[in-house]
Short mmCIF file of C-alpha atoms in Angstrom, two decimals:
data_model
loop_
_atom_site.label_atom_id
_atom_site.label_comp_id
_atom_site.label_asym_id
_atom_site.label_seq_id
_atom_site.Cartn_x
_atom_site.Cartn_y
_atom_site.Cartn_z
CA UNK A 293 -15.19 41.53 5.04
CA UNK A 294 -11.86 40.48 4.93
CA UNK A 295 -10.64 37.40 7.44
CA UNK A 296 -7.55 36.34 8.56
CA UNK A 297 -7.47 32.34 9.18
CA UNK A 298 -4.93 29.76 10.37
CA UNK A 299 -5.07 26.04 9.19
CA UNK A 300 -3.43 23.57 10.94
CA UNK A 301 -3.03 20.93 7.96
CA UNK A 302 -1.31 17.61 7.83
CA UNK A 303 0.37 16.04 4.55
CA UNK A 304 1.51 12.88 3.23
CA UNK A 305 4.66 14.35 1.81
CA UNK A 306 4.99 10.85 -0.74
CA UNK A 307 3.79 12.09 -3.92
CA UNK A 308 4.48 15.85 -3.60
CA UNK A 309 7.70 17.45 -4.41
CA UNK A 310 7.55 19.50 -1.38
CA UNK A 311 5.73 22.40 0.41
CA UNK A 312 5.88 25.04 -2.20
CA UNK A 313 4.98 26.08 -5.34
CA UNK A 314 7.25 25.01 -7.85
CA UNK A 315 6.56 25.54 -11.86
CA UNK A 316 5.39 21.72 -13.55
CA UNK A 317 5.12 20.27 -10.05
CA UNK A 318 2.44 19.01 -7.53
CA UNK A 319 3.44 20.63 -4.17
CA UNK A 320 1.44 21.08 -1.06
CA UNK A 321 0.89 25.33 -1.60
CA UNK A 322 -0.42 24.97 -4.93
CA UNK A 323 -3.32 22.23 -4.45
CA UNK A 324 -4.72 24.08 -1.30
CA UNK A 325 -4.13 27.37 -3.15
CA UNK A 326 -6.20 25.69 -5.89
CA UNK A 327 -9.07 24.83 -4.00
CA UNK A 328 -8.98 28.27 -2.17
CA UNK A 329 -9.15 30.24 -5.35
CA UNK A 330 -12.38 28.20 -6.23
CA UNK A 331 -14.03 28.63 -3.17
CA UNK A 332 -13.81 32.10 -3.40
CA UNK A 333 -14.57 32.53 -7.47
CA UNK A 334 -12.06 34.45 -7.45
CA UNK A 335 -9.82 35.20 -10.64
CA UNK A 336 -6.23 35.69 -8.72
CA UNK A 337 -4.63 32.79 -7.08
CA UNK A 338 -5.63 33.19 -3.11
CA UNK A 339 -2.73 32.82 -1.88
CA UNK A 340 -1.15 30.58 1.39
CA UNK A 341 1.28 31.28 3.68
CA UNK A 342 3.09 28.06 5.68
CA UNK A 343 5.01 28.35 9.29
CA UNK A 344 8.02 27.45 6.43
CA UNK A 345 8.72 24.94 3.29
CA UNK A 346 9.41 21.13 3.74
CA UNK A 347 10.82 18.87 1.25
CA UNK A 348 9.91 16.17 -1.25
CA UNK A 349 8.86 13.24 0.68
CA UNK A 350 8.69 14.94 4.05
CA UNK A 351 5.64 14.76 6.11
CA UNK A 352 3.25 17.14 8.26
CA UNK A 353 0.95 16.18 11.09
CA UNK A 354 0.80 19.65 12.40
CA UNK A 355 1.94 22.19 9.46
CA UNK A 356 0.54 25.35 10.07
CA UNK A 357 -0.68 28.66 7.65
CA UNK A 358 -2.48 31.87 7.10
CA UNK A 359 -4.31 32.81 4.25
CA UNK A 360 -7.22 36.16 3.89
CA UNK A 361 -10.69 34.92 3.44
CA UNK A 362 -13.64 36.64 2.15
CA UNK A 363 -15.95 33.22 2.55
CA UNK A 364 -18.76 33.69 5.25
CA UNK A 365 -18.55 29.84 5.66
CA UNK A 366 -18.55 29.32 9.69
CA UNK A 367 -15.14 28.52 11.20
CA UNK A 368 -16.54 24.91 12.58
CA UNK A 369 -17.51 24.16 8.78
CA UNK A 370 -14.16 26.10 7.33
CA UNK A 371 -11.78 22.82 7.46
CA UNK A 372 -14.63 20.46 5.79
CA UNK A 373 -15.35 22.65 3.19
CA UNK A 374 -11.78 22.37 2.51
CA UNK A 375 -11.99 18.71 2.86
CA UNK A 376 -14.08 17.76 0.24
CA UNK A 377 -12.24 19.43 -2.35
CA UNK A 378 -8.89 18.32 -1.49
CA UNK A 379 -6.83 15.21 -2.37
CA UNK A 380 -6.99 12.76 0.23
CA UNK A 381 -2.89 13.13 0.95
CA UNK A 382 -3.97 16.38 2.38
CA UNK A 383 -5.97 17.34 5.85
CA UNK A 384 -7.02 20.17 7.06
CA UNK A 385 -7.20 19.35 10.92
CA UNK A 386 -8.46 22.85 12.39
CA UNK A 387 -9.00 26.33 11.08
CA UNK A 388 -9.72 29.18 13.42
CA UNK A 389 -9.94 33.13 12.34
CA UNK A 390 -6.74 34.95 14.11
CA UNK A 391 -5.73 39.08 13.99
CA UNK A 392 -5.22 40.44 10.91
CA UNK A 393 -0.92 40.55 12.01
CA UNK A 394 -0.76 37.13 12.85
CA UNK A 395 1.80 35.61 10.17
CA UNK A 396 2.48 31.92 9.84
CA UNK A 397 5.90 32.55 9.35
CA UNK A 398 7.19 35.74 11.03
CA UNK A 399 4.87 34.61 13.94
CA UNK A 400 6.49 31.59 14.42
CA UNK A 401 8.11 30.83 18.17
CA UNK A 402 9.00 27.42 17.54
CA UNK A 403 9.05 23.81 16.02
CA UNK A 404 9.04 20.06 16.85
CA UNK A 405 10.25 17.87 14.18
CA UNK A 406 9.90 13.73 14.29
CA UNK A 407 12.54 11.58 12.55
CA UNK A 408 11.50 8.15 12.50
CA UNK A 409 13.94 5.08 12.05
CA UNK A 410 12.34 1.26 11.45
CA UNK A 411 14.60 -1.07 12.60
CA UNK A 412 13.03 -4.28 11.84
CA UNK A 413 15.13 -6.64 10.06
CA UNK A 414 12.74 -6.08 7.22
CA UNK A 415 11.12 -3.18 6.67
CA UNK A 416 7.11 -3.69 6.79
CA UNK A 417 6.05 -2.93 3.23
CA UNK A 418 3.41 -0.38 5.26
CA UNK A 419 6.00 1.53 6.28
CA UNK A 420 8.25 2.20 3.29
CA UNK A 421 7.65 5.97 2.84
CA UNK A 422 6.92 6.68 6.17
CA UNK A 423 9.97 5.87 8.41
CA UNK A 424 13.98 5.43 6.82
CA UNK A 425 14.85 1.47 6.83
CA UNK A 426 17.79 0.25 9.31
CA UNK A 427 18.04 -3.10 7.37
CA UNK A 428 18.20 -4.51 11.24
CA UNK A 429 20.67 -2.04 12.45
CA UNK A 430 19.61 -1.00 16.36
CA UNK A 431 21.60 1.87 17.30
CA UNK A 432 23.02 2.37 20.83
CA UNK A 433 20.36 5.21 21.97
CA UNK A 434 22.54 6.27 24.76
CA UNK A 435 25.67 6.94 22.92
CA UNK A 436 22.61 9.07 20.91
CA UNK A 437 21.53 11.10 23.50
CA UNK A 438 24.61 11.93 25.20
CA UNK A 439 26.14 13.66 21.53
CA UNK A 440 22.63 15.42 21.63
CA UNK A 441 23.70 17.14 24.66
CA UNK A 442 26.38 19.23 22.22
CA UNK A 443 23.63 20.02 19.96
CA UNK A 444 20.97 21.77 22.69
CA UNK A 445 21.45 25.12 23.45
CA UNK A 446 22.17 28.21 21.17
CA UNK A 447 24.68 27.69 18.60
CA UNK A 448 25.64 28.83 14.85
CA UNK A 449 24.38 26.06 13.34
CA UNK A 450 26.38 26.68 9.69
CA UNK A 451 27.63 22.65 10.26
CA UNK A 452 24.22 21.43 10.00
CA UNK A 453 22.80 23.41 7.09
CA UNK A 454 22.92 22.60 3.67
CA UNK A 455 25.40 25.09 1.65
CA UNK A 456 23.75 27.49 -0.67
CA UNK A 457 21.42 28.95 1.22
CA UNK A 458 20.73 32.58 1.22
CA UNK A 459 20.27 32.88 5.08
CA UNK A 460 22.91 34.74 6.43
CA UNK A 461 22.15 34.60 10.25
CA UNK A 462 22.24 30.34 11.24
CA UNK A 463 22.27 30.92 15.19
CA UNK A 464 19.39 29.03 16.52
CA UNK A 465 18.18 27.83 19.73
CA UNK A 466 18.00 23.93 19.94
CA UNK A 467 15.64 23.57 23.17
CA UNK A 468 14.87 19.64 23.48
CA UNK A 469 16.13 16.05 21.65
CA UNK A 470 14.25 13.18 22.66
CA UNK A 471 14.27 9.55 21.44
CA UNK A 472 11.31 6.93 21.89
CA UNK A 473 11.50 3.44 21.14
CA UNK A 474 8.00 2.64 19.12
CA UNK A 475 8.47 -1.18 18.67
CA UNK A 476 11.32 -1.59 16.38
CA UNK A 477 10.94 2.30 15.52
CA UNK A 478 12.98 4.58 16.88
CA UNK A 479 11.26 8.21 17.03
CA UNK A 480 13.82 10.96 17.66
CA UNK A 481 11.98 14.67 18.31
CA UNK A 482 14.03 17.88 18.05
CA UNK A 483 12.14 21.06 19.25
CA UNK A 484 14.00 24.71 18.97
CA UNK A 485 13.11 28.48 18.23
CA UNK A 486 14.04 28.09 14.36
CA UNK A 487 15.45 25.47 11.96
CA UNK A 488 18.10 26.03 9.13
CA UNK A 489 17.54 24.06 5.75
CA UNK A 490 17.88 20.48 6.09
CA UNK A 491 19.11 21.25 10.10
CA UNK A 492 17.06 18.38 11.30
CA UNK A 493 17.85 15.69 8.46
CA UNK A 494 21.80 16.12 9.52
CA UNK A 495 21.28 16.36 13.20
CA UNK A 496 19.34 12.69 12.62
CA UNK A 497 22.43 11.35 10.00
CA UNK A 498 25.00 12.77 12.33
CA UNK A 499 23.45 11.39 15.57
CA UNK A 500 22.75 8.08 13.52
CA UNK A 501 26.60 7.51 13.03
CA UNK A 502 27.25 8.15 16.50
CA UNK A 503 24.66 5.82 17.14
CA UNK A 504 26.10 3.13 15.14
CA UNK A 505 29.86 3.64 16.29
CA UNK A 506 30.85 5.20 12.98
CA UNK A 507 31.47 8.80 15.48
CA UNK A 508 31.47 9.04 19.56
CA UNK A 509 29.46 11.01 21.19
CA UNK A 510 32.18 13.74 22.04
CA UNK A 511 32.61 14.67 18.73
CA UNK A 512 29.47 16.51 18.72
CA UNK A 513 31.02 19.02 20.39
CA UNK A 514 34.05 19.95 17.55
CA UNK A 515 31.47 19.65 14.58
CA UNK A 516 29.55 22.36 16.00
CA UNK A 517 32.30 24.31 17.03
CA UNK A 518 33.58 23.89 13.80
CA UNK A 519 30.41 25.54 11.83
CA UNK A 520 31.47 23.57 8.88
CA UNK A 521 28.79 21.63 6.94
CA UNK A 522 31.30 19.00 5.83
CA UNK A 523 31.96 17.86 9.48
CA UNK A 524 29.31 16.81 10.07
CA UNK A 525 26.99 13.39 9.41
CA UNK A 526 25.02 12.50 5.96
CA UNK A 527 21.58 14.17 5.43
CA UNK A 528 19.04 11.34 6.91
CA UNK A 529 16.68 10.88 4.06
CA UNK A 530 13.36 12.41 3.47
CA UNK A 531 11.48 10.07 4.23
CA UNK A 532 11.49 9.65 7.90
CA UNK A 533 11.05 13.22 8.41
CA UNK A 534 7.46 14.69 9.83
CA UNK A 535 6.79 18.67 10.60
CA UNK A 536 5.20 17.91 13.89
CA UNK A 537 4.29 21.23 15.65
CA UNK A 538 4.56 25.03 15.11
CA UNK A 539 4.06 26.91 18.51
CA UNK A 540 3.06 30.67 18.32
CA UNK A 541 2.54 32.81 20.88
CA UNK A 542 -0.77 32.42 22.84
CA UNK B 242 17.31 -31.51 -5.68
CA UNK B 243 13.76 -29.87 -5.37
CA UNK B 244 12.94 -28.29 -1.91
CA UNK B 245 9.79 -27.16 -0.94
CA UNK B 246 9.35 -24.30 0.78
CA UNK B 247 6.81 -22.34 2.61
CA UNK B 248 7.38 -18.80 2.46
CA UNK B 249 5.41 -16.25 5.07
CA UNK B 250 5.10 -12.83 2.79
CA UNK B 251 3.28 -8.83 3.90
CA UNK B 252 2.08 -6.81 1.00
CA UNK B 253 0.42 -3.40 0.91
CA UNK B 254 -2.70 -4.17 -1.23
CA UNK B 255 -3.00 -0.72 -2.21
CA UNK B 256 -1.32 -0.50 -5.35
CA UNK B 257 -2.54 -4.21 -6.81
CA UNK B 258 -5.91 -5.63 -8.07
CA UNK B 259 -5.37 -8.62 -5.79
CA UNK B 260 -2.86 -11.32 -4.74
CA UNK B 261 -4.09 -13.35 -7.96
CA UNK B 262 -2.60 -13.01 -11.49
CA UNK B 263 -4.79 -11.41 -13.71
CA UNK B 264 -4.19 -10.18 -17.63
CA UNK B 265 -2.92 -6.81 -17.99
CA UNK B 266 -2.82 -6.52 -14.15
CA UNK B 267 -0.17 -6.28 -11.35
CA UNK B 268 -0.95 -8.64 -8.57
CA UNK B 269 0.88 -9.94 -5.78
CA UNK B 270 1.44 -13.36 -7.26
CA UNK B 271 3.18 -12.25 -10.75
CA UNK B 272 5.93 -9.64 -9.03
CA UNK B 273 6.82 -12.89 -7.16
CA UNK B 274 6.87 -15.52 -9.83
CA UNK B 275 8.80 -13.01 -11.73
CA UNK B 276 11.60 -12.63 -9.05
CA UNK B 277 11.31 -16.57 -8.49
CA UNK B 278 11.45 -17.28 -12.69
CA UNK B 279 14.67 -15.08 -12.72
CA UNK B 280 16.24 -16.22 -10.27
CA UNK B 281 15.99 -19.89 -11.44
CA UNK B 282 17.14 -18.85 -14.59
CA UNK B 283 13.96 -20.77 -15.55
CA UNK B 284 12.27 -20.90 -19.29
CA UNK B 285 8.52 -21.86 -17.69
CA UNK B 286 7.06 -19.59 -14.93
CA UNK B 287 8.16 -21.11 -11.05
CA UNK B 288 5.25 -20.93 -10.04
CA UNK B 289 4.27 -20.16 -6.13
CA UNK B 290 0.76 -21.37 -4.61
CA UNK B 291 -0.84 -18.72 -1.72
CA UNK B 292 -3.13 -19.99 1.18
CA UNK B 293 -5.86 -17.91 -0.85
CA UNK B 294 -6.54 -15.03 -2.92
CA UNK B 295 -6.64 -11.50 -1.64
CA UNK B 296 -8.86 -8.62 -3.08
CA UNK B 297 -7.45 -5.45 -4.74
CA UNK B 298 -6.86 -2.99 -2.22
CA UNK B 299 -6.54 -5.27 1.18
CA UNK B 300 -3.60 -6.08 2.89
CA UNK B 301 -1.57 -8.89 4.29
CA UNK B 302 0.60 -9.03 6.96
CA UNK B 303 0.97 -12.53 6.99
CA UNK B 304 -0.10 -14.39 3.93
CA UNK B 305 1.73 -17.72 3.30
CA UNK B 306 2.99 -19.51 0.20
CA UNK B 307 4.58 -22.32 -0.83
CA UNK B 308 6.70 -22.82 -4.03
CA UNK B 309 9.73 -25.48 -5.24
CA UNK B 310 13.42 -24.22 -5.65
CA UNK B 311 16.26 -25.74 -7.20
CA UNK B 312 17.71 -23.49 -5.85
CA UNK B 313 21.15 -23.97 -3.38
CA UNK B 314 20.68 -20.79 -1.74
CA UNK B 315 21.18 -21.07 2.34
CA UNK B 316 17.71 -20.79 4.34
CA UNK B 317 18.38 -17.51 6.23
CA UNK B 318 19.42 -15.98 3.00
CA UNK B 319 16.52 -17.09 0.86
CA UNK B 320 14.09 -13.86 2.14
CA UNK B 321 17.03 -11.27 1.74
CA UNK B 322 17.62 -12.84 -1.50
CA UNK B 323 13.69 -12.32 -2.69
CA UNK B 324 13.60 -8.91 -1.39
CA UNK B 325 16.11 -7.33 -3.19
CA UNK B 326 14.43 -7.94 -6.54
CA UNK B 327 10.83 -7.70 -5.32
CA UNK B 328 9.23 -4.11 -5.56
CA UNK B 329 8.99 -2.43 -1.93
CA UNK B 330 5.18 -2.94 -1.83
CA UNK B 331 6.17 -6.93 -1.30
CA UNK B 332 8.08 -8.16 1.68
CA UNK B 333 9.35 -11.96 2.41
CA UNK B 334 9.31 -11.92 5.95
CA UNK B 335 10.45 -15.79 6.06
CA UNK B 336 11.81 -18.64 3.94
CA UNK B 337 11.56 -22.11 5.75
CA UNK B 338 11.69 -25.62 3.85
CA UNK B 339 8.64 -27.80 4.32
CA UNK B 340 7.59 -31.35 3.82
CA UNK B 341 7.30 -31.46 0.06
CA UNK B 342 3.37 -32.53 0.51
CA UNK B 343 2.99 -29.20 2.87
CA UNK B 344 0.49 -27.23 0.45
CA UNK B 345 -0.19 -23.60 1.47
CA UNK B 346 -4.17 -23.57 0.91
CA UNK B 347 -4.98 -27.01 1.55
CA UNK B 348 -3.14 -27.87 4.73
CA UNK B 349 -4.81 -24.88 5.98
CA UNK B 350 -6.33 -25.29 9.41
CA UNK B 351 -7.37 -21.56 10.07
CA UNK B 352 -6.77 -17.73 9.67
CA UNK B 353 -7.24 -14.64 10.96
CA UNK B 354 -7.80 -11.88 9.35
CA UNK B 355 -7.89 -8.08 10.92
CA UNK B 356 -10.31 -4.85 9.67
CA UNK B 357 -9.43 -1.62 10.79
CA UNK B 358 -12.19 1.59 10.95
CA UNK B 359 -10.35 4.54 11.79
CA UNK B 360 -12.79 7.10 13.24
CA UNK B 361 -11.35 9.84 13.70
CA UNK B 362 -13.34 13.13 12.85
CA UNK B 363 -10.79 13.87 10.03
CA UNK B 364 -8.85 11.10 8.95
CA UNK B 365 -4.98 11.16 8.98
CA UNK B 366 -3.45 11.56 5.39
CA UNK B 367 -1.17 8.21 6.63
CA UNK B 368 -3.96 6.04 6.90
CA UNK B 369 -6.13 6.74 3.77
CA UNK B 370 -5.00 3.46 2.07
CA UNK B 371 -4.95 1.39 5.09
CA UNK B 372 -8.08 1.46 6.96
CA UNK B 373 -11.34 2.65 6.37
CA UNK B 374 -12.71 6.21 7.74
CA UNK B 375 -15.71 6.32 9.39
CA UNK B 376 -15.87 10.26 9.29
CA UNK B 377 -15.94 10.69 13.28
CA UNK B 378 -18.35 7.94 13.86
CA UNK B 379 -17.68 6.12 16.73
CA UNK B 380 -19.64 2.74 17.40
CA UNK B 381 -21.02 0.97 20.30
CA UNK B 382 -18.78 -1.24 20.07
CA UNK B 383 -20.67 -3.48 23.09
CA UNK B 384 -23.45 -3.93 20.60
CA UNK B 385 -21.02 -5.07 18.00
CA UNK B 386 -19.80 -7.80 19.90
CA UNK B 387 -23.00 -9.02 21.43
CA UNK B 388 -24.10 -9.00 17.40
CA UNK B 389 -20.45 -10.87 16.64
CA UNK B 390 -22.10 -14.31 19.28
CA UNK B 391 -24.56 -14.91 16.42
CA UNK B 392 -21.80 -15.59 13.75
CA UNK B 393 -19.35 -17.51 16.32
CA UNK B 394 -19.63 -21.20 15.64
CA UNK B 395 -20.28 -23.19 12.85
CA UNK B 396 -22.75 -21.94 10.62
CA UNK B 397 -23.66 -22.03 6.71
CA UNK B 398 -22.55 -18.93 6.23
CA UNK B 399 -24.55 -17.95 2.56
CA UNK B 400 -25.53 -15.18 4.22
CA UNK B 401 -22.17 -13.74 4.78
CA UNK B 402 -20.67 -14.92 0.76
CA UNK B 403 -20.89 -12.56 -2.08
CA UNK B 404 -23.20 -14.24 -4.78
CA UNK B 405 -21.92 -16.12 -7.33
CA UNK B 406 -19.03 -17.76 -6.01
CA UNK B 407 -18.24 -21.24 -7.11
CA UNK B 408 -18.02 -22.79 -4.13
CA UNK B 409 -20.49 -25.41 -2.71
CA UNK B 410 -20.17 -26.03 0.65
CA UNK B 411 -20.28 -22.98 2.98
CA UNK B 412 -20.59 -24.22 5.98
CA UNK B 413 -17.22 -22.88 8.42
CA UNK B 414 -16.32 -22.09 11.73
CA UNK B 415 -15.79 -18.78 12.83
CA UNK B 416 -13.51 -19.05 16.58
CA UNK B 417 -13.35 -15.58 17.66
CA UNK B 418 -14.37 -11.69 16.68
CA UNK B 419 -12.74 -9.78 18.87
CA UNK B 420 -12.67 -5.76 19.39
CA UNK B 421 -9.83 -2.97 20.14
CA UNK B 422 -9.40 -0.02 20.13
CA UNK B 423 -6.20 1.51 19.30
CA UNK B 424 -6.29 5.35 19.84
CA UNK B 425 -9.36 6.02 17.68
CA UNK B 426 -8.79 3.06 15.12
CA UNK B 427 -10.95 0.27 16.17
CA UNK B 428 -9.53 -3.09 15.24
CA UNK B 429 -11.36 -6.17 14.75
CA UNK B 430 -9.72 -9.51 14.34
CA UNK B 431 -11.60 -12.67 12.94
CA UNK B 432 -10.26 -15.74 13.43
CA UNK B 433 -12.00 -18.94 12.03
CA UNK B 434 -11.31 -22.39 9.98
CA UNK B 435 -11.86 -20.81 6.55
CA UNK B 436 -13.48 -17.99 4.82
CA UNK B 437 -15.51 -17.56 2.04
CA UNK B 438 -15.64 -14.88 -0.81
CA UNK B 439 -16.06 -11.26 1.00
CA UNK B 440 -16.70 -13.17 4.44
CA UNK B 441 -14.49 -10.99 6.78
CA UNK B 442 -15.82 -7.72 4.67
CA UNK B 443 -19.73 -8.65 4.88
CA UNK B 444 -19.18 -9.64 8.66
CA UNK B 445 -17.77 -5.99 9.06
CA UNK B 446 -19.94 -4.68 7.29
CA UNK B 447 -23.23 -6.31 8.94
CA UNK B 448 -21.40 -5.44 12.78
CA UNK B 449 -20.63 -1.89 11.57
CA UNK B 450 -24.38 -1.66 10.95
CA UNK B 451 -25.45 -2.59 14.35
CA UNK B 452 -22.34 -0.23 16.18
CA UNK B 453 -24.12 2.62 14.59
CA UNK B 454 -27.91 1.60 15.42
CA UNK B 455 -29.16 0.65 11.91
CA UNK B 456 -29.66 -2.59 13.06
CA UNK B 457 -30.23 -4.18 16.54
CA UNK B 458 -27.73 -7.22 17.46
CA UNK B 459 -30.28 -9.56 18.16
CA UNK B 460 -31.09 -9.37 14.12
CA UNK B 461 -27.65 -11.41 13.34
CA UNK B 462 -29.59 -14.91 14.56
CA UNK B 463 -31.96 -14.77 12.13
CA UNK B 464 -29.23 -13.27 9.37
CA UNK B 465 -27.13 -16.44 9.84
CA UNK B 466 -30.41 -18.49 9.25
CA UNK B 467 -31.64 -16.99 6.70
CA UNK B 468 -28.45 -17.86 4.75
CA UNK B 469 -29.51 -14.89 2.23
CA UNK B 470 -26.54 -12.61 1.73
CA UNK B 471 -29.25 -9.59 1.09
CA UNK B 472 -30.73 -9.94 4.48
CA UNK B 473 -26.87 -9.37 5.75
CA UNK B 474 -24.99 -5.76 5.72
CA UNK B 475 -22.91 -4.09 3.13
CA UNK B 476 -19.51 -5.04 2.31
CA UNK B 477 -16.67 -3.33 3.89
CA UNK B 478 -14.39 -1.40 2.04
CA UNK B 479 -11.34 -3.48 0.98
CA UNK B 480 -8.28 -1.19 2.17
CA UNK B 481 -9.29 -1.75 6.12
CA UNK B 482 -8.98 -5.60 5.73
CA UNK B 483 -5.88 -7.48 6.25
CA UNK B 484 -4.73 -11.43 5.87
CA UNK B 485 -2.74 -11.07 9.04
CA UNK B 486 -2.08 -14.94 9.90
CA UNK B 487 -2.44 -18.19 8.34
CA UNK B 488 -2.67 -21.50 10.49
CA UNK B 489 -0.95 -25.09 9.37
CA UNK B 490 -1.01 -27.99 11.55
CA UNK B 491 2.24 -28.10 13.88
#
């Protein structure tokens, strides 16, 4: 009998060239898709599907997918038995049996997303692929979270997308910026109802220029207006980047 | 003019077998006597002098050096200078000139060192190289520390030395063991006047055996006595141990 299960997985995004499958490349889809297809002896790939793709280098505490299973393995020994077989950059934190029309992606409500900034004067060599370096720089947090104030809300987000995407449709809800001082590491945590590619690495390079004087705050407001990509800041890098949360509905 | 100077460096261990040059190896020390050699435009090796070796695998968040420089470059540019030519797996975190008879492992006068267990039921992906899973197993930590009285003081410590080390005397002074927990990682630092081969990792080793009941902490008296390293635990794994502070005389 055919099951329908969720995974809630983390990922050290380091040595993968993203999420997805990608021909001559280790990604995230295709070494849980491996161990999947030998669980279940099966001869076609079992395939995965994720809440949504991230990029080379960026992280996942709480990614989240659906996949069919066949397996009679019991759902509170599911996530070990993926365990073992997986390579240690790869988790799988929970995996519980949903309805059969549950989809990771179409399903999806919403997302939080952490940027992380380490603004020690030098970077700790622990945290090198794990947070984006400051050299020193300490950005003025306030200036930071009043230009977020443009950002909430529902807009069409075309200035913060990359160009060349094929999505045609780029209004999206941004419910909730928040920043936390971690020690020298500034956490910044975006939540909305959908992201557009690379949304959340140009909100964090465009808020990061405000943040170090290079824009003020009220300029937030024009760049979105202006639904053009090339008002807006740099991409923030990779790096700092983690796929924190993927709410469904309950 | 030489200058001596006493430089305070943190190094993921992950990627090296050890701080101490080896044949056909990378380790800590040749990255930096590279960086120092070119930099002095030198035709023999500068070499630098660490307050003691470091295993493959573990960490240092404060190990401390000394080298001499010809060099004329200005004291609060000396670590900058270093760290753009060292790999990002080696930070200088400080440059200062010392007494040219300062000598990083002989004018020691104590260290600390730190070992992290992270027990979590599934480990995070971030913290596979840096501290050592305990698959969900969480110890009584009271016991460990009534076990940790039996080592403090000055003992022979034979029991707590991985065979076959050159060294004679073993007799050293362990000041503190000391136990926190941060989230589910459970940190222990030892401090003490010196340490011998595998010291820190056997003492974690032999307490990690009591938190979990295979031994009772009254056993560590006669462990110490016995000064017979097979009557003592296992060795920790190296990638939860970290050099975290060196101590020189004022």
């Amino acid at each position: 009998m055919k099951r329908r299960m969720k995974a809630t997985i983390a990922y050290d995004g380091t040595n993968f060239s993203g999420y997805q499958v990608q021909p001559q490349q280790r990604t995230v889809q295709e070494e849980i898709e491996k161990v999947l297809t030998v669980m279940h002896k099966s001869d076609e790939i079992v395939h995965v599907t994720a809440s949504g793709r991230t990029d080379a280098r960026v992280h996942a505490t709480g990614q989240v997918l659906h996949f069919d299973t066949t397996l009679s393995i019991p759902l509170d020994r599911y996530a070990h038995a993926l365990n073992v077989q997986l390579p240690r950059d790869i988790r799988v934190l929970n995996v519980e049996e949903v309805a059969p029309d549950f989809h990771a992606r179409f399903s999806v409500h919403g997302k939080r997303y952490r940027y992380i900034w380490s603004c020690e004067s030098v970077q700790s060599p622990f945290r090198r692929f794990y947070a984006t370096p400051t050299n020193g720089v300490k950005p003025d947090v306030s200036a930071m979270k009043e230009a977020a104030q443009y950002i909430l809300g529902t807009h069409d987000f075309s200035a913060f997308c990359a160009a060349n995407t094929g999505v045609k449709d780029k209004v999206r809800t941004v419910e909730a910026i928040e920043f936390e001082w971690h020690g020298e590491e500034l956490h910044m945590t975006v939540e909305g109802n959908g992201f557009l590619y690379n949304m959340v690495r140009i909100i964090a390079g465009t808020l990061w220029e405000v943040g170090t004087g290079k824009r003020i705050s009220t300029e937030l407001e024009g760049i979105v207006a202006s639904m053009d990509r090339s008002k807006a800041g740099k991409t923030a890098s990779a790096q700092g980047l983690y796929l924190e949360k993927v709410y469904y509905p309950e």
